[in-house]
Short mmCIF file of C-alpha atoms in Angstrom, two decimals:
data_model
loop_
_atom_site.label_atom_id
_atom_site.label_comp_id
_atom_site.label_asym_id
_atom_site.label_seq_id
_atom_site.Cartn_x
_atom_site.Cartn_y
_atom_site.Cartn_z
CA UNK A 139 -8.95 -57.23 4.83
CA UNK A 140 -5.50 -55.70 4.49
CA UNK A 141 -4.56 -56.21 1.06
CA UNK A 142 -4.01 -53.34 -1.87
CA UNK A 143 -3.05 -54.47 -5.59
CA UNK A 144 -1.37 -51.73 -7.29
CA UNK A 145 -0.50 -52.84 -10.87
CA UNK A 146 3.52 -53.48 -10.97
CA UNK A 147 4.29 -51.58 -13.62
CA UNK A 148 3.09 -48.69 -15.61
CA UNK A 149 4.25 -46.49 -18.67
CA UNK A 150 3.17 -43.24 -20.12
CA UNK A 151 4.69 -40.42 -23.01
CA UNK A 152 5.78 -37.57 -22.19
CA UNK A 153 2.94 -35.24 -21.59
CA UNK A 154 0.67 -37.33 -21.96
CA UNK A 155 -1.71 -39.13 -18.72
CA UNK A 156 -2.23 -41.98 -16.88
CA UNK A 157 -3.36 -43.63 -14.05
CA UNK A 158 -2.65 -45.83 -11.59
CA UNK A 159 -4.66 -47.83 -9.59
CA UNK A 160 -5.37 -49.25 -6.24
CA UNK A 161 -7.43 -51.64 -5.84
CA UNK A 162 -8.73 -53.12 -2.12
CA UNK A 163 -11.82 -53.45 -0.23
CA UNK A 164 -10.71 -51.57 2.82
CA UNK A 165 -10.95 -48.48 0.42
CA UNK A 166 -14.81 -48.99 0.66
CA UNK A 167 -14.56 -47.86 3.78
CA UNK A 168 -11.49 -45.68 4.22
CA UNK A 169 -9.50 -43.27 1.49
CA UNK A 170 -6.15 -43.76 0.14
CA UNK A 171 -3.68 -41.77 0.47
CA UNK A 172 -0.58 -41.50 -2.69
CA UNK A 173 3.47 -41.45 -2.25
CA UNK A 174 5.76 -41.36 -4.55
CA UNK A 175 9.40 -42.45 -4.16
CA UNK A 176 12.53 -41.84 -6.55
CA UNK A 177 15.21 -43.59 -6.58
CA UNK A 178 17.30 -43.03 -3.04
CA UNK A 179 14.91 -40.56 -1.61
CA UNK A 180 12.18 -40.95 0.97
CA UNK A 181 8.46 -41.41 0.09
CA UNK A 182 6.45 -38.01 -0.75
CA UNK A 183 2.80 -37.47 0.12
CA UNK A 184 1.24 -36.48 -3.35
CA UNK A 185 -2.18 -37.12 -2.26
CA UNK A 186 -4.23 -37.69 0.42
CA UNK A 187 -8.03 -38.15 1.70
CA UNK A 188 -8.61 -39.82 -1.92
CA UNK A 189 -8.22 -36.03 -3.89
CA UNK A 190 -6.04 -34.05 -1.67
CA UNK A 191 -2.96 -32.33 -2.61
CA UNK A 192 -0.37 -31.05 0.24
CA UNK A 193 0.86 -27.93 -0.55
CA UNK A 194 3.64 -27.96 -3.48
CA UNK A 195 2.39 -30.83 -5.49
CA UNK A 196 1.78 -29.88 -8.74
CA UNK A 197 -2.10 -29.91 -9.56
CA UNK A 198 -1.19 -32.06 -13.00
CA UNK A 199 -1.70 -35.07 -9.96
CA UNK A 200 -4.90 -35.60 -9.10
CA UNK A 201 -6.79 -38.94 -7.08
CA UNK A 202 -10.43 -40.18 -7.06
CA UNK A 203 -11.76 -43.29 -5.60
CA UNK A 204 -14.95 -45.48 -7.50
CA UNK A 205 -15.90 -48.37 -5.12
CA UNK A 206 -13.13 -50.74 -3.98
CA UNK A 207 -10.52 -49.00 -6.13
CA UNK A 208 -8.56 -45.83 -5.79
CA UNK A 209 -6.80 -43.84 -8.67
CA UNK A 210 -4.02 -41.42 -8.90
CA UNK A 211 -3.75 -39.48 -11.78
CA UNK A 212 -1.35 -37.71 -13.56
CA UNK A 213 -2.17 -34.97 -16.30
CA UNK A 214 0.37 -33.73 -18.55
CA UNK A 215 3.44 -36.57 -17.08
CA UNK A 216 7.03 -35.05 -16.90
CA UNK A 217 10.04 -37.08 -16.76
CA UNK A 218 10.93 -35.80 -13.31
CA UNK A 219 7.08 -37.71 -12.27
CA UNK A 220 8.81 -40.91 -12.92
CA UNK A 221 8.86 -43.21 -9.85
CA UNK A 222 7.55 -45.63 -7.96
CA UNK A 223 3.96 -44.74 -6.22
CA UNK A 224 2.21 -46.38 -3.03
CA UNK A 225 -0.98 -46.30 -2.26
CA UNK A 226 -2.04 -46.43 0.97
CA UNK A 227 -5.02 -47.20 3.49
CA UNK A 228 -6.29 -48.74 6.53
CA UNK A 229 -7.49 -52.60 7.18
CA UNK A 230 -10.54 -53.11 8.15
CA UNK A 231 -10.88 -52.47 11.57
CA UNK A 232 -9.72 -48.68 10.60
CA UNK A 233 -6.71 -48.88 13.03
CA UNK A 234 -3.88 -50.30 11.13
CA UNK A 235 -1.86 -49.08 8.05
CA UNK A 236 -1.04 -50.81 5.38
CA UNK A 237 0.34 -50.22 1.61
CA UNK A 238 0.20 -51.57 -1.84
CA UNK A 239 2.95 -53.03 -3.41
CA UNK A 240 3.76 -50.38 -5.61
CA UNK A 241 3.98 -49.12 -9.36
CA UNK A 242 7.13 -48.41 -10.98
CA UNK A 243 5.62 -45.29 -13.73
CA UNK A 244 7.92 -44.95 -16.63
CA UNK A 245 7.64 -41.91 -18.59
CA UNK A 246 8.76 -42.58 -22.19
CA UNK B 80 9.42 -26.82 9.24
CA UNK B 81 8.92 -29.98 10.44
CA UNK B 82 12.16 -32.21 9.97
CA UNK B 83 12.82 -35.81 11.03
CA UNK B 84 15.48 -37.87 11.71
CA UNK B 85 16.23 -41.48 12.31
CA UNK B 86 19.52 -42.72 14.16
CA UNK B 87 20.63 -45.98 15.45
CA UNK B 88 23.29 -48.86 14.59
CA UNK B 89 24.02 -49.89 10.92
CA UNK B 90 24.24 -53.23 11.62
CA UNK B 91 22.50 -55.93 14.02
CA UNK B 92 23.17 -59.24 14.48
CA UNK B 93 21.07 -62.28 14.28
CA UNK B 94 18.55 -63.33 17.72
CA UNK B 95 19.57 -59.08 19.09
CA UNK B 96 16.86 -56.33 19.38
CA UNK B 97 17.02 -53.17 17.18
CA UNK B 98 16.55 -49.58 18.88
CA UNK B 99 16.07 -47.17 16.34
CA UNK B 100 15.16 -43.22 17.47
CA UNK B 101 14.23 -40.52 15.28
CA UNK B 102 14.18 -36.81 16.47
CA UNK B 103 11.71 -34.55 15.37
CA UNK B 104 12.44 -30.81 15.00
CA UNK B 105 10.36 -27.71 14.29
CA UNK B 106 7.12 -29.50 15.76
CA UNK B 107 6.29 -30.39 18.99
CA UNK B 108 5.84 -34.36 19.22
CA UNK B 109 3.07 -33.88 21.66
CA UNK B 110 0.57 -33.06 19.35
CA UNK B 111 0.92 -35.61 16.72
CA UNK B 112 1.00 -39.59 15.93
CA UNK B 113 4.17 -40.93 14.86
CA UNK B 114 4.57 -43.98 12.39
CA UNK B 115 7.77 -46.37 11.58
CA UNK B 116 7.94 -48.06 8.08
CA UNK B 117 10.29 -50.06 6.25
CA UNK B 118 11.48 -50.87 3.02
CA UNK B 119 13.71 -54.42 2.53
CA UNK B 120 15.67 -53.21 -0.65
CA UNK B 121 14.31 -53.17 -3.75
CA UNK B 122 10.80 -54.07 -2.59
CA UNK B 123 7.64 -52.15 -1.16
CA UNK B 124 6.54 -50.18 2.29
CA UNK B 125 5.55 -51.81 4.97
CA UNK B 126 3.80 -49.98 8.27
CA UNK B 127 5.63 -51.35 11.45
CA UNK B 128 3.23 -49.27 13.82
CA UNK B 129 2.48 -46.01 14.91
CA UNK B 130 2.36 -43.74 18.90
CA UNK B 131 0.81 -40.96 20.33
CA UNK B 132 2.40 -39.04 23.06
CA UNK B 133 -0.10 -40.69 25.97
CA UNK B 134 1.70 -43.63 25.25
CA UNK B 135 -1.34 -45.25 23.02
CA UNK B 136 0.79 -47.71 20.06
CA UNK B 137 -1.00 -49.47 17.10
CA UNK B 138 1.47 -52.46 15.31
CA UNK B 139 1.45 -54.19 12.21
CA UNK B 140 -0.34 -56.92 13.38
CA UNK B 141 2.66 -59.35 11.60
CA UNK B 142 4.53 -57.91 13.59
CA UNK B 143 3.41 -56.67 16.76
CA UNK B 144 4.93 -59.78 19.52
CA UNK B 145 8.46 -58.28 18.54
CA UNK B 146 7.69 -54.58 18.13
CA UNK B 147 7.48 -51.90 21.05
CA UNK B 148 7.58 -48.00 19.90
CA UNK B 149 8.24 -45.08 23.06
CA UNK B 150 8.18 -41.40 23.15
CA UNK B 151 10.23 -39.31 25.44
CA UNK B 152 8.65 -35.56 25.12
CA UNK B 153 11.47 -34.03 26.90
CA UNK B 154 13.95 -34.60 23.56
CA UNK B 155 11.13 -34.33 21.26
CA UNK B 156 12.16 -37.99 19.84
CA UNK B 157 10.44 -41.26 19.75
CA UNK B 158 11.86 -44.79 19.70
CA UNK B 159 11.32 -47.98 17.88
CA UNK B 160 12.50 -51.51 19.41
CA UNK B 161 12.45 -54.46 17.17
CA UNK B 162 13.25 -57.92 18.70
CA UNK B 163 14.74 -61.51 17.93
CA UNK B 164 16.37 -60.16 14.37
CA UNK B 165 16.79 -62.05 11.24
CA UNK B 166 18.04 -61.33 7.59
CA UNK B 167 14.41 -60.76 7.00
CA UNK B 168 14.71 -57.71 8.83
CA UNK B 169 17.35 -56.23 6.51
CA UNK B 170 15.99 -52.61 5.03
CA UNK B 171 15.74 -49.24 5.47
CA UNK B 172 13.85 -47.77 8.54
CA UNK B 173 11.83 -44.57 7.93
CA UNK B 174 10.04 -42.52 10.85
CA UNK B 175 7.32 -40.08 9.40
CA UNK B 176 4.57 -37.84 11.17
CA UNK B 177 0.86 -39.51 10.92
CA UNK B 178 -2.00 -37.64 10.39
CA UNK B 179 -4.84 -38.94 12.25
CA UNK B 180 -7.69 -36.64 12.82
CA UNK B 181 -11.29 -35.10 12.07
CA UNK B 182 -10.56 -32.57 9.01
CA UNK B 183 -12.81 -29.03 9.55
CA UNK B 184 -16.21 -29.88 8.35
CA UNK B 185 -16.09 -33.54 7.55
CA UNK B 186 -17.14 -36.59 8.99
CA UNK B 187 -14.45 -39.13 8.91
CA UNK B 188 -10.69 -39.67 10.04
CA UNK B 189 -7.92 -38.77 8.10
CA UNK B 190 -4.91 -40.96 8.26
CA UNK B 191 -1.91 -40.28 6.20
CA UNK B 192 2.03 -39.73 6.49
CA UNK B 193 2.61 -35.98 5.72
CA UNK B 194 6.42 -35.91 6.72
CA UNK B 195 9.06 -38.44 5.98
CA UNK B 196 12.63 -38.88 7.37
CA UNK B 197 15.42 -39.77 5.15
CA UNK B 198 15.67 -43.67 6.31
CA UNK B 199 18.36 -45.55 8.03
CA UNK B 200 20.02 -48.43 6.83
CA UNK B 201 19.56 -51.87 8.89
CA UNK B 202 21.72 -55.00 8.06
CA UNK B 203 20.93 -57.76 10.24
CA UNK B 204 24.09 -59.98 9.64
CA UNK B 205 26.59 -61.86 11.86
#
């Protein structure tokens, strides 16, 4: 399978959290990995290995993974957190790469 | 730092091939994978394929008859060649580092894009 449903559209208030989630059933058997993209700028890797952070991401973003879905959280939203965010795994044969179709988070 | 940057034509026509390069500074390319994505505008990512150095390619299966990736170690760079264009084509072209390996301790592959270029804008148009 090669297929990752990311809910199209998500909003949150200012300072407060939310999630977003990913749901496939390649993530059964591999993690996802988290961009995010603003407008006119290349995607950032926010998380990866399902609860990773690279080094600068803030630690209000967070990821976890239940079964066939993966989250990404984010505690304490700012307006600069508001994008659009990927998720992002592999199909089932574990060599190819493929990504949701994205959330657009709007922080109110 | 690791930097990365794609170059090639703005604009394609119909039926040609595409040949895309991005350079990679502060990094050798040797020791990493290296991915291509693309983003039509206003719509999602999608993974064109990825290389290693030894030559070894992976490609989006839906689109793997028209895509062939290359590395050249001696300019640090690595190429993308998309064939038999069409409007559908149309959208920026990203090169990024891939993670694939064995993290210390663990028991599974990571696989993940750490490092992004800025993008290049394609238009496939007569």
């Amino acid at each position: 399978s090669s297929e990752l449903t990311q809910d199209p559209a998500v909003s949150v208030a200012l300072g407060q959290t939310v999630r977003i989630t990913c749901q496939g059933d390649s993530l059964r058997s591999y993690y996802a990995s988290w961009y995010q993209q603003k407008p006119g700028q290349a995607p950032l890797l926010v998380i990866y290995d399902k609860d990773k952070r690279p080094s600068g991401i803030p630690d209000r973003f967070s990821g976890s993974t239940s079964g066939d879905t993966a989250s990404l959280t984010i505690t304490g939203a700012q307006a600069e957190d508001e994008a659009d965010y990927y998720c992002n795994s592999r199909d089932t044969s574990g060599i190819h790469v493929f990504f949701g179709g994205g959330t657009k988070l709007t922080v109110l | 730092q690791v930097q990365l940057q794609e170059s090639g034509p703005g604009l394609v026509k119909p039926s040609e091939t595409l040949s895309l390069t991005c350079t990679v500074s502060g990094v050798s390319i040797s020791d990493y994978f290296w991915s291509w994505i693309r983003q039509p505008a206003g719509k999602g990512l999608e993974w064109i394929g990825r290389i290693f150095t030894t030559g070894t390619s992976s490609y989006n299966p839906s689109l793997n008859s028209r895509v062939t990736m290359s590395v050249d170690t001696s300019k640090n760079q690595f190429s993308l060649r998309v064939s038999s264009l069409t409007a559908a084509d149309t959208a920026i072209y990203y090169c990024a580092r891939q993670i694939v390996a064995v993290p210390p301790g663990a028991n599974y592959y990571s696989m993940y894009m750490d490092v992004w270029g800025k993008g290049i804008t394609v238009t496939v148009s007569s």
